[in-house]
Amino acid sequence: MTRKQKRLSIIAGLGLVIALAAILIFTALSDKITFFYSPSELQEDPIAVGQAFRLGGLVQEDSWVKEGEYNIFYITDNALAVKVIYKQILPDLFREGQGVIAEGSLDAEGVFIATNVLAKHDENYIPKEVVDTLKERGEWKEDEQGDDY
Amino acid sequence: MLIELGHFALILAFVIAIIQAVLGLIYWRSDVRIANFVRSAAIWQFILISFSFMSVVYAFVVSDFSLSLAYQHSYSLQPLIYKITAVWGNHEGSILLWVLILVLFSAAVAVFGRDLPRQLRTLVLAVQGILGAAFMGFSIFTSNPFARLDPAPFEGTDLNPILQDIGLAIHPPLLYLGYVGFSVCFSFAIAALISGKIDAAWARWVRPWTVVSWVFLTLGNAMGSYWAYYELGWGGWWFWDPVENSSFMPWLVGTALMHSAIVMEKRNALKIWTIFLAIMTFSLSLLGAFLVRSGILTSVHTFASDPTRGLVLLALLGVSIGAAFTIFAIRAPSLRAGGLFAPISREGALVLNNLFLATATAAILVGTLYPLILDALMGARISVGAPFFDLTFGVLMVPLLIVLPFGAFLGWKRADLIAVTQRLAGAAGLALLIAIVIFMLTGAEIRLAPLGVFLGFWVAFGSMADLIYRSKFGKIALGESLKRLFGLSKSIWSTALAHFGVGVTVIGIVIVSAWESENITTMKVGESVDLAGYSIKFTVADERQGPNYTISHFEFDVMAKNGKVRQVVSEKRVYMASSMPTTEAGILTYGFSQLYVAVGDADEEGVQVVRIWHKPYILLIWIGTLFMAGAGFLSLSNRKARVGVPKQAKAKRAKAKVNKSKAKTNKGSA
């Protein structure tokens, strides 16, 4: 091989690896992302059973019951509500009436089986996605936000 | 009064930083007096900022709640250690800590960089001055930590309880030492581009700074991971959270930089790429600072979401990265490209290392920014989570780990792959044997895990193989071999140890991911539950009192397979000032494995939800990082690579000094 051919083959090899990596990244991106839905959006644009997504809203007042190690509660956007079952320990700051995001999928009866309920790190924190959807639906009250501290 | 003096010191340091930057950039070529001024300016900034920082620490320690920051983040009953750590457990204080560490590194360059060429040192300090001025300005104008309250409140409002942990004393300072340490590499790169002098010597000077920063970033990330694991009560040690990603990306690129700088030093090649990586590493640190501090993300790390701060940080980020890459684009083509080299060689392997580390970083960058960009452009709400990162990062790491043991064995310039393969055959065989045994013991249903275990052991044994081969075990007398082993150079030892650490971490990650088990159940006092061969009995549930919180206290007796019983305590705390609850998981360590007990809510009859994990070999993850960091320290103790090591021998320097003073006297007499 001449010097030039050598150089070309090295560059081609590196280019190939980068191209493969790019393909990997973009297929994974179209395949592995999860979408965020509020209960109303779920009604308008239903999701297949078993398809993973994130459900966000407020924990409906007086809806949280514990049956053994199962937590059952409703997530609402003040228009519609979705029943959620979660067999894990809820985050410390999980409260009725507060914002929450649950990850998981729907079962055949339309119940959301959560694999994870996102923990909040702050008393007054409401997930940004939840604030946005509530604002879009005109359900947002400024006083819900509270101070930063 | 002290606080006002501290504020004044910060402003003074800000002004000095601006003067240092401007004079340094204009007169770097010519004047010795400017060079001396820039050096002492850097040292003075450190003294001033230290004073400024200590004044805030003092206000926290004496619970002076007239300081707004102390009122917001401290509480008189907080233990002393948390009063001190609360200083950086908030936005304003953490920026001040960032500034303190930045000027610490500038001062270190000024002090230890005595023997750097004068022009290079002046330019480096000038660029450090720009960065310092930017962050001091950010602190003064948008995130003032010195604001007072009048009248002063009697009591503070407490630090976020999750942060009331020894982790806050360790994790942020280590992480910042890493993040900000890379600013020195950045400044060296910009200085090299401006002066146009980029050679093997430059790589030798910049490498110790890279290693120092990398060691701290390694420890900071590892500590953050362990902290999240024991404090958050979720039992996980890595979540691919955007905040974690933003400190992991500089680590990956910093690792690439550390390796490419070796190629540049030894072979005078990969120059443009190394400069690019040096700029990129700190740019990613800045990006991390922006993502974490701007309030774009929601996490325990984001303290306040003041939009102006986010915008200013974005501007800071844009200007510094933009300016750096503009200079890079203008100057890089004029650099002489290094020589070509054979693909099968040490440098060839290091190029592969860089290729895979860089693409892995790109994957994480895409996954981290994609949801933010999509949200900003189209308002679409998506999230990119663990499945994406596990797949892309995992796939990209496999070839890297396969190639890694070869890399250290290959010689520079050109190497014999077949001979190297023969030397590594033992390591490969041993790793394969272990993987097969695990495969047989666990059954065939988990297919990827034995492969992962093989990779981990392959890297660990392969790195040791280098030491064994070099000390000729089995070929000469044992005593002679041992003598050779301990006589091997520090750079060979540190390479082997760091790579061994990578292997250990991989083994830990694979085993705990594949074979961890958990049991979520409800328990009453007196009941028992079995998990992974352990029998866990719920013995005590009562209420207790902590210094600034109340405790729901639970005790369990854990009986291991060998019949030994140990006690573990798990707590739920409610902090008085904020009435915020936290979970303190109970953790028992058995060898490298851990049993993790977290208690959830009780129902009306006092039946408690209990979540128990068995985490096999989880400690290997962090032990591996300790090997990596230890190897970094070892390489720093190497006289040849020490920070600011004299370029010339001492005698030569003394001679040069004599010549200089002669020249001076000649001038005087003339």
Short mmCIF file of C-alpha atoms in Angstrom, two decimals, chain B residues 155-590:
data_model
loop_
_atom_site.label_atom_id
_atom_site.label_comp_id
_atom_site.label_asym_id
_atom_site.label_seq_id
_atom_site.Cartn_x
_atom_site.Cartn_y
_atom_site.Cartn_z
CA GLU B 155 -34.28 31.22 62.85
CA GLY B 156 -33.27 29.84 59.46
CA THR B 157 -35.38 27.70 57.17
CA ASP B 158 -33.11 24.65 57.01
CA LEU B 159 -31.08 23.04 54.29
CA ASN B 160 -32.93 20.66 51.97
CA PRO B 161 -32.93 17.50 54.14
CA ILE B 162 -31.74 15.27 51.30
CA LEU B 163 -28.57 17.36 51.31
CA GLN B 164 -28.04 17.00 55.07
CA ASP B 165 -25.53 14.25 54.60
CA ILE B 166 -21.79 13.81 54.63
CA GLY B 167 -22.05 13.37 50.85
CA LEU B 168 -22.54 17.12 50.45
CA ALA B 169 -19.17 17.68 52.11
CA ILE B 170 -17.42 15.45 49.59
CA HIS B 171 -19.30 15.18 46.30
CA PRO B 172 -19.59 18.82 45.13
CA PRO B 173 -16.03 19.91 46.01
CA LEU B 174 -14.55 16.84 44.29
CA LEU B 175 -16.75 17.27 41.26
CA TYR B 176 -15.91 20.97 40.98
CA LEU B 177 -12.19 20.24 41.32
CA GLY B 178 -12.66 17.99 38.30
CA TYR B 179 -14.94 20.25 36.27
CA VAL B 180 -12.97 23.40 36.91
CA GLY B 181 -9.59 21.69 36.71
CA PHE B 182 -10.28 21.11 33.03
CA SER B 183 -10.41 24.90 32.64
CA VAL B 184 -6.61 24.79 32.87
CA CYS B 185 -6.47 22.38 29.92
CA PHE B 186 -8.88 24.69 28.09
CA SER B 187 -6.69 27.70 28.80
CA PHE B 188 -3.58 25.81 27.70
CA ALA B 189 -5.34 24.94 24.44
CA ILE B 190 -6.42 28.51 23.77
CA ALA B 191 -2.96 29.79 24.70
CA ALA B 192 -1.36 27.29 22.32
CA LEU B 193 -3.70 28.34 19.52
CA ILE B 194 -2.98 32.03 20.09
CA SER B 195 0.78 31.61 20.31
CA GLY B 196 0.86 28.99 17.56
CA LYS B 197 3.34 26.85 19.50
CA ILE B 198 1.91 23.39 19.77
CA ASP B 199 4.38 20.60 20.25
CA ALA B 200 5.19 17.53 22.31
CA ALA B 201 6.35 19.77 25.18
CA TRP B 202 2.91 21.40 25.33
CA ALA B 203 1.34 17.96 25.70
CA ARG B 204 3.76 17.13 28.51
CA TRP B 205 2.83 20.31 30.39
CA VAL B 206 -0.89 19.90 29.97
CA ARG B 207 -1.03 16.21 30.87
CA PRO B 208 -0.59 16.50 34.65
CA TRP B 209 -3.43 19.04 34.80
CA THR B 210 -5.58 16.65 32.79
CA VAL B 211 -4.75 13.79 35.15
CA VAL B 212 -5.42 15.88 38.29
CA SER B 213 -8.80 17.02 37.01
CA TRP B 214 -9.67 13.56 35.76
CA VAL B 215 -8.86 11.99 39.14
CA PHE B 216 -11.13 14.45 40.94
CA LEU B 217 -13.91 14.07 38.38
CA THR B 218 -13.66 10.29 38.70
CA LEU B 219 -13.95 10.48 42.48
CA GLY B 220 -16.67 13.14 42.32
CA ASN B 221 -18.83 11.09 39.98
CA ALA B 222 -18.26 7.89 41.94
CA MET B 223 -19.13 9.65 45.18
CA GLY B 224 -22.24 11.16 43.63
CA SER B 225 -23.33 7.75 42.47
CA TYR B 226 -22.78 6.15 45.88
CA TRP B 227 -24.54 9.05 47.60
CA ALA B 228 -27.60 8.76 45.38
CA TYR B 229 -27.56 5.02 46.01
CA TYR B 230 -27.69 5.18 49.79
CA GLU B 231 -29.57 8.43 50.31
CA LEU B 232 -32.44 8.42 47.86
CA GLY B 233 -33.73 5.04 48.99
CA TRP B 234 -34.43 3.80 45.44
CA GLY B 235 -31.58 1.34 45.49
CA GLY B 236 -30.24 2.50 42.13
CA TRP B 237 -26.72 3.77 41.57
CA TRP B 238 -27.02 5.36 38.13
CA PHE B 239 -30.17 6.73 36.50
CA TRP B 240 -28.94 8.30 33.23
CA ASP B 241 -30.47 11.46 34.62
CA PRO B 242 -29.49 14.53 32.54
CA VAL B 243 -27.59 15.88 35.53
CA GLU B 244 -25.54 12.70 35.81
CA ASN B 245 -24.95 12.72 32.09
CA SER B 246 -23.68 16.26 32.21
CA SER B 247 -20.92 15.26 34.61
CA PHE B 248 -20.28 11.95 32.85
CA MET B 249 -19.65 13.56 29.44
CA PRO B 250 -16.68 15.68 30.60
CA TRP B 251 -15.33 12.53 32.25
CA LEU B 252 -15.50 10.54 29.01
CA VAL B 253 -13.95 13.30 26.92
CA GLY B 254 -11.41 13.99 29.65
CA THR B 255 -10.46 10.32 29.54
CA ALA B 256 -10.02 10.60 25.78
CA LEU B 257 -7.92 13.75 26.26
CA MET B 258 -5.67 12.03 28.78
CA HIS B 259 -4.94 9.31 26.22
CA SER B 260 -4.54 11.51 23.16
CA ALA B 261 -2.14 13.79 25.05
CA ILE B 262 0.12 10.74 25.46
CA VAL B 263 0.16 10.22 21.70
CA MET B 264 0.96 13.88 21.19
CA GLU B 265 3.74 13.75 23.74
CA LYS B 266 5.36 10.55 22.49
CA ARG B 267 4.73 10.74 18.76
CA ASN B 268 4.00 14.42 18.11
CA ALA B 269 0.78 13.36 16.40
CA LEU B 270 -2.96 14.00 16.97
CA LYS B 271 -2.19 17.63 17.77
CA ILE B 272 -5.31 19.26 16.39
CA TRP B 273 -7.45 16.51 17.89
CA THR B 274 -5.87 16.91 21.33
CA ILE B 275 -6.44 20.67 21.28
CA PHE B 276 -10.01 20.02 20.21
CA LEU B 277 -10.54 17.60 23.09
CA ALA B 278 -9.04 20.05 25.60
CA ILE B 279 -11.53 22.69 24.48
CA MET B 280 -14.36 20.18 24.32
CA THR B 281 -13.82 18.82 27.85
CA PHE B 282 -14.22 22.17 29.53
CA SER B 283 -17.01 23.15 27.15
CA LEU B 284 -18.92 20.09 28.31
CA SER B 285 -18.20 21.07 31.92
CA LEU B 286 -19.71 24.48 31.16
CA LEU B 287 -22.65 22.83 29.42
CA GLY B 288 -23.12 20.74 32.55
CA ALA B 289 -23.04 23.84 34.72
CA PHE B 290 -25.62 25.45 32.44
CA LEU B 291 -27.95 22.43 32.39
CA VAL B 292 -27.74 21.97 36.14
CA ARG B 293 -27.82 25.57 37.30
CA SER B 294 -30.15 27.21 34.78
CA GLY B 295 -33.30 25.49 35.96
CA ILE B 296 -33.94 23.83 32.59
CA LEU B 297 -33.91 20.51 34.35
CA THR B 298 -35.62 19.60 37.55
CA SER B 299 -33.47 17.72 39.98
CA VAL B 300 -32.01 17.87 43.44
CA HIS B 301 -29.07 19.65 41.82
CA THR B 302 -31.11 22.54 40.43
CA PHE B 303 -31.55 24.93 43.27
CA ALA B 304 -33.35 27.85 41.76
CA SER B 305 -34.96 28.51 38.45
CA ASP B 306 -34.43 32.20 37.92
CA PRO B 307 -34.73 32.73 34.15
CA THR B 308 -32.20 35.59 34.04
CA ARG B 309 -29.54 33.33 35.56
CA GLY B 310 -30.27 30.69 32.96
CA LEU B 311 -29.95 33.25 30.17
CA VAL B 312 -26.71 34.69 31.54
CA LEU B 313 -25.27 31.20 31.90
CA LEU B 314 -26.35 30.35 28.36
CA ALA B 315 -24.68 33.53 27.12
CA LEU B 316 -21.52 32.69 29.08
CA LEU B 317 -21.56 29.20 27.62
CA GLY B 318 -22.23 30.42 24.09
CA VAL B 319 -19.56 33.13 24.16
CA SER B 320 -16.79 31.00 25.65
CA ILE B 321 -17.43 27.93 23.53
CA GLY B 322 -18.08 30.08 20.45
CA ALA B 323 -14.90 32.10 20.93
CA ALA B 324 -12.84 28.99 21.64
CA PHE B 325 -14.00 27.18 18.54
CA THR B 326 -13.63 30.31 16.41
CA ILE B 327 -9.99 30.58 17.43
CA PHE B 328 -9.69 26.86 16.85
CA ALA B 329 -11.19 27.11 13.36
CA ILE B 330 -8.89 29.99 12.42
CA ARG B 331 -5.67 28.56 13.81
CA ALA B 332 -6.02 24.79 13.54
CA PRO B 333 -5.47 24.54 9.76
CA SER B 334 -2.13 26.29 10.15
CA LEU B 335 -0.88 23.60 12.52
CA ARG B 336 1.37 21.06 10.95
CA ALA B 337 -0.36 17.71 10.97
CA GLY B 338 1.59 14.99 12.69
CA GLY B 339 3.07 11.96 10.99
CA LEU B 340 1.06 8.97 9.87
CA PHE B 341 1.27 5.78 11.80
CA ALA B 342 0.52 2.11 11.43
CA PRO B 343 -2.95 0.99 12.57
CA ILE B 344 -1.46 -1.84 14.64
CA SER B 345 0.49 0.19 17.18
CA ARG B 346 0.05 1.80 20.57
CA GLU B 347 -1.00 5.06 18.94
CA GLY B 348 -3.38 3.20 16.66
CA ALA B 349 -5.04 1.63 19.71
CA LEU B 350 -5.24 5.04 21.41
CA VAL B 351 -6.97 6.43 18.33
CA LEU B 352 -9.55 3.66 18.68
CA ASN B 353 -9.92 4.54 22.36
CA ASN B 354 -10.58 8.15 21.39
CA LEU B 355 -12.96 7.17 18.63
CA PHE B 356 -15.17 5.08 20.90
CA LEU B 357 -15.05 7.48 23.84
CA ALA B 358 -15.94 10.39 21.57
CA THR B 359 -18.84 8.60 19.87
CA ALA B 360 -20.13 7.39 23.25
CA THR B 361 -20.06 10.99 24.44
CA ALA B 362 -21.89 12.05 21.31
CA ALA B 363 -24.57 9.44 22.00
CA ILE B 364 -25.05 10.74 25.53
CA LEU B 365 -25.04 14.34 24.33
CA VAL B 366 -27.74 13.60 21.77
CA GLY B 367 -29.85 11.73 24.31
CA THR B 368 -29.49 14.49 26.88
CA LEU B 369 -30.16 17.46 24.60
CA TYR B 370 -32.74 15.95 22.26
CA PRO B 371 -35.72 16.31 24.63
CA LEU B 372 -34.68 19.86 25.56
CA ILE B 373 -34.33 20.92 21.94
CA LEU B 374 -37.55 19.22 20.91
CA ASP B 375 -39.33 20.95 23.79
CA ALA B 376 -37.89 24.35 22.89
CA LEU B 377 -38.63 24.04 19.15
CA MET B 378 -41.93 22.18 19.00
CA GLY B 379 -43.14 22.03 22.58
CA ALA B 380 -43.09 18.23 22.34
CA ARG B 381 -42.73 16.51 25.68
CA ILE B 382 -40.65 13.40 25.44
CA SER B 383 -38.03 11.87 27.62
CA VAL B 384 -34.98 9.85 26.72
CA GLY B 385 -34.30 7.39 29.48
CA ALA B 386 -32.19 4.46 30.49
CA PRO B 387 -33.18 2.16 27.55
CA PHE B 388 -31.65 4.58 25.05
CA PHE B 389 -28.44 5.09 27.00
CA ASP B 390 -28.04 1.43 27.97
CA LEU B 391 -28.29 0.42 24.32
CA THR B 392 -26.11 3.05 22.67
CA PHE B 393 -23.49 3.40 25.39
CA GLY B 394 -23.38 -0.33 25.99
CA VAL B 395 -22.87 -1.18 22.31
CA LEU B 396 -20.12 1.44 21.95
CA MET B 397 -18.27 0.25 25.05
CA VAL B 398 -18.01 -3.39 23.93
CA PRO B 399 -15.39 -2.85 21.19
CA LEU B 400 -13.52 -0.42 23.45
CA LEU B 401 -13.26 -3.01 26.21
CA ILE B 402 -12.22 -5.73 23.76
CA VAL B 403 -9.40 -3.59 22.38
CA LEU B 404 -8.28 -2.12 25.72
CA PRO B 405 -5.90 -4.88 26.93
CA PHE B 406 -4.20 -4.99 23.50
CA GLY B 407 -3.56 -1.26 23.61
CA ALA B 408 -1.27 -1.28 26.62
CA PHE B 409 0.70 -4.22 25.16
CA LEU B 410 1.29 -2.82 21.70
CA GLY B 411 4.53 -0.99 21.11
CA TRP B 412 4.80 2.50 19.68
CA LYS B 413 5.16 2.96 15.91
CA ARG B 414 4.56 -0.62 14.83
CA ALA B 415 3.73 -3.70 16.76
CA ASP B 416 3.23 -7.41 16.27
CA LEU B 417 -0.42 -8.22 16.90
CA ILE B 418 0.13 -11.98 16.86
CA ALA B 419 2.84 -11.85 19.52
CA VAL B 420 0.65 -9.60 21.68
CA THR B 421 -2.30 -11.95 21.26
CA GLN B 422 -0.14 -14.84 22.45
CA ARG B 423 0.86 -12.89 25.54
CA LEU B 424 -2.79 -12.13 26.26
CA ALA B 425 -4.01 -15.68 25.63
CA GLY B 426 -3.73 -16.56 29.31
CA ALA B 427 -5.85 -13.61 30.40
CA ALA B 428 -8.45 -14.36 27.73
CA GLY B 429 -8.59 -18.05 28.69
CA LEU B 430 -9.01 -17.28 32.36
CA ALA B 431 -11.75 -14.71 31.71
CA LEU B 432 -13.53 -17.17 29.40
CA LEU B 433 -13.34 -19.90 32.02
CA ILE B 434 -14.96 -17.64 34.64
CA ALA B 435 -17.67 -16.58 32.19
CA ILE B 436 -18.44 -20.23 31.35
CA VAL B 437 -18.60 -21.21 35.01
CA ILE B 438 -21.02 -18.35 35.71
CA PHE B 439 -23.05 -19.30 32.66
CA MET B 440 -23.34 -22.88 33.91
CA LEU B 441 -24.15 -21.89 37.49
CA THR B 442 -26.88 -19.42 36.61
CA GLY B 443 -28.46 -21.25 33.72
CA ALA B 444 -28.66 -20.14 30.14
CA GLU B 445 -31.52 -17.69 30.37
CA ILE B 446 -29.43 -14.58 30.98
CA ARG B 447 -27.38 -14.43 27.83
CA LEU B 448 -25.75 -11.01 27.85
CA ALA B 449 -24.52 -11.14 31.43
CA PRO B 450 -21.83 -13.84 31.03
CA LEU B 451 -20.53 -11.90 28.03
CA GLY B 452 -20.35 -8.77 30.18
CA VAL B 453 -18.60 -10.68 32.94
CA PHE B 454 -16.14 -12.02 30.36
CA LEU B 455 -15.39 -8.47 29.17
CA GLY B 456 -14.83 -7.27 32.72
CA PHE B 457 -12.46 -10.09 33.63
CA TRP B 458 -10.74 -9.81 30.24
CA VAL B 459 -9.95 -6.17 30.91
CA ALA B 460 -8.92 -6.82 34.53
CA PHE B 461 -6.67 -9.81 33.74
CA GLY B 462 -5.44 -8.28 30.50
CA SER B 463 -4.19 -5.20 32.33
CA MET B 464 -2.37 -7.34 34.87
CA ALA B 465 -0.91 -9.46 32.08
CA ASP B 466 1.23 -6.51 31.05
CA LEU B 467 2.84 -6.37 34.51
CA ILE B 468 3.35 -10.14 34.59
CA TYR B 469 4.88 -10.23 31.13
CA ARG B 470 7.21 -7.33 31.80
CA SER B 471 8.48 -8.86 35.02
CA LYS B 472 9.02 -12.21 33.23
CA PHE B 473 7.14 -14.42 35.67
CA GLY B 474 7.81 -18.09 34.95
CA LYS B 475 10.77 -17.30 32.78
CA ILE B 476 13.25 -16.29 35.44
CA ALA B 477 13.53 -16.99 39.16
CA LEU B 478 10.51 -15.87 41.21
CA GLY B 479 12.50 -13.51 43.42
CA GLU B 480 14.05 -11.92 40.38
CA SER B 481 10.58 -11.49 38.83
CA LEU B 482 9.21 -9.86 41.96
CA LYS B 483 12.15 -7.50 42.00
CA ARG B 484 11.44 -6.60 38.38
CA LEU B 485 7.72 -6.22 39.15
CA PHE B 486 8.32 -3.60 41.81
CA GLY B 487 11.00 -2.00 39.71
CA LEU B 488 8.60 -1.33 36.84
CA SER B 489 8.07 2.35 36.14
CA LYS B 490 5.21 4.22 37.74
CA SER B 491 3.67 4.93 34.37
CA ILE B 492 3.42 1.20 33.61
CA TRP B 493 1.93 0.52 37.04
CA SER B 494 -0.58 3.35 36.78
CA THR B 495 -1.70 2.26 33.32
CA ALA B 496 -2.20 -1.31 34.54
CA LEU B 497 -4.00 -0.24 37.73
CA ALA B 498 -6.33 2.20 35.98
CA HIS B 499 -7.30 -0.39 33.39
CA PHE B 500 -7.68 -3.01 36.10
CA GLY B 501 -10.10 -0.59 37.81
CA VAL B 502 -12.12 -0.31 34.59
CA GLY B 503 -12.40 -4.10 34.55
CA VAL B 504 -13.46 -4.23 38.21
CA THR B 505 -16.13 -1.58 37.67
CA VAL B 506 -17.46 -3.41 34.61
CA ILE B 507 -17.66 -6.68 36.56
CA GLY B 508 -19.59 -4.92 39.35
CA ILE B 509 -22.00 -3.22 36.94
CA VAL B 510 -22.74 -6.41 35.03
CA ILE B 511 -23.21 -8.62 38.08
CA VAL B 512 -25.43 -6.24 40.00
CA SER B 513 -27.53 -5.42 36.92
CA ALA B 514 -28.06 -9.06 36.00
CA TRP B 515 -28.36 -10.76 39.36
CA GLU B 516 -29.78 -8.27 41.84
CA SER B 517 -33.01 -9.39 43.45
CA GLU B 518 -35.63 -7.51 45.40
CA ASN B 519 -38.65 -8.18 47.50
CA ILE B 520 -41.36 -5.65 48.21
CA THR B 521 -43.69 -6.83 50.88
CA THR B 522 -45.72 -5.80 53.88
CA MET B 523 -44.44 -6.75 57.31
CA LYS B 524 -45.46 -6.51 60.94
CA VAL B 525 -43.02 -6.53 63.82
CA GLY B 526 -42.02 -10.14 64.44
CA GLU B 527 -42.48 -11.31 60.84
CA SER B 528 -39.68 -12.59 58.62
CA VAL B 529 -39.02 -12.63 54.90
CA ASP B 530 -36.39 -14.45 52.81
CA LEU B 531 -34.32 -13.00 50.00
CA ALA B 532 -31.27 -14.42 48.19
CA GLY B 533 -30.49 -16.79 51.05
CA TYR B 534 -30.86 -14.16 53.77
CA SER B 535 -33.64 -14.22 56.31
CA ILE B 536 -34.78 -10.74 57.37
CA LYS B 537 -36.79 -10.41 60.57
CA PHE B 538 -38.62 -7.18 61.46
CA THR B 539 -37.83 -6.61 65.17
CA VAL B 540 -38.44 -3.02 66.27
CA ALA B 541 -40.60 -0.09 65.18
CA ASP B 542 -40.64 3.06 67.32
CA GLU B 543 -40.41 6.84 67.28
CA ARG B 544 -37.25 8.74 68.21
CA GLN B 545 -35.81 12.24 68.18
CA GLY B 546 -32.83 13.52 66.13
CA PRO B 547 -31.09 16.92 66.44
CA ASN B 548 -33.33 18.69 63.90
CA TYR B 549 -35.72 15.93 62.87
CA THR B 550 -38.02 13.24 64.26
CA ILE B 551 -37.37 9.61 63.42
CA SER B 552 -39.54 6.62 62.68
CA HIS B 553 -37.03 3.96 63.62
CA PHE B 554 -37.11 0.36 62.35
CA GLU B 555 -34.78 -2.50 63.18
CA PHE B 556 -34.30 -5.78 61.38
CA ASP B 557 -32.27 -8.86 62.23
CA VAL B 558 -30.65 -10.34 59.15
CA MET B 559 -29.54 -13.97 59.25
CA ALA B 560 -27.03 -14.91 56.58
CA LYS B 561 -26.59 -18.38 55.08
CA ASN B 562 -23.92 -19.21 57.65
CA GLY B 563 -26.36 -18.55 60.51
CA LYS B 564 -24.75 -15.30 61.69
CA VAL B 565 -27.24 -12.61 62.68
CA ARG B 566 -26.60 -8.91 62.12
CA GLN B 567 -28.81 -5.95 62.89
CA VAL B 568 -29.75 -3.26 60.40
CA VAL B 569 -31.53 0.04 61.06
CA SER B 570 -33.72 1.81 58.54
CA GLU B 571 -35.30 5.19 59.25
CA LYS B 572 -37.81 7.66 57.99
CA ARG B 573 -37.06 11.19 59.14
CA VAL B 574 -39.21 14.29 59.19
CA TYR B 575 -37.23 17.51 59.37
CA MET B 576 -38.67 20.08 61.75
CA ALA B 577 -37.99 23.32 59.91
CA SER B 578 -39.27 22.17 56.53
CA SER B 579 -41.50 19.26 57.68
CA MET B 580 -39.98 17.36 54.80
CA PRO B 581 -39.61 13.58 55.06
CA THR B 582 -36.56 11.58 53.97
CA THR B 583 -35.74 7.88 53.91
CA GLU B 584 -32.53 6.56 55.42
CA ALA B 585 -32.04 3.11 53.98
CA GLY B 586 -30.39 0.43 56.08
CA ILE B 587 -27.43 -1.18 54.34
CA LEU B 588 -25.52 -4.29 55.39
CA THR B 589 -22.30 -5.18 53.61
CA TYR B 590 -21.33 -8.82 53.03
#
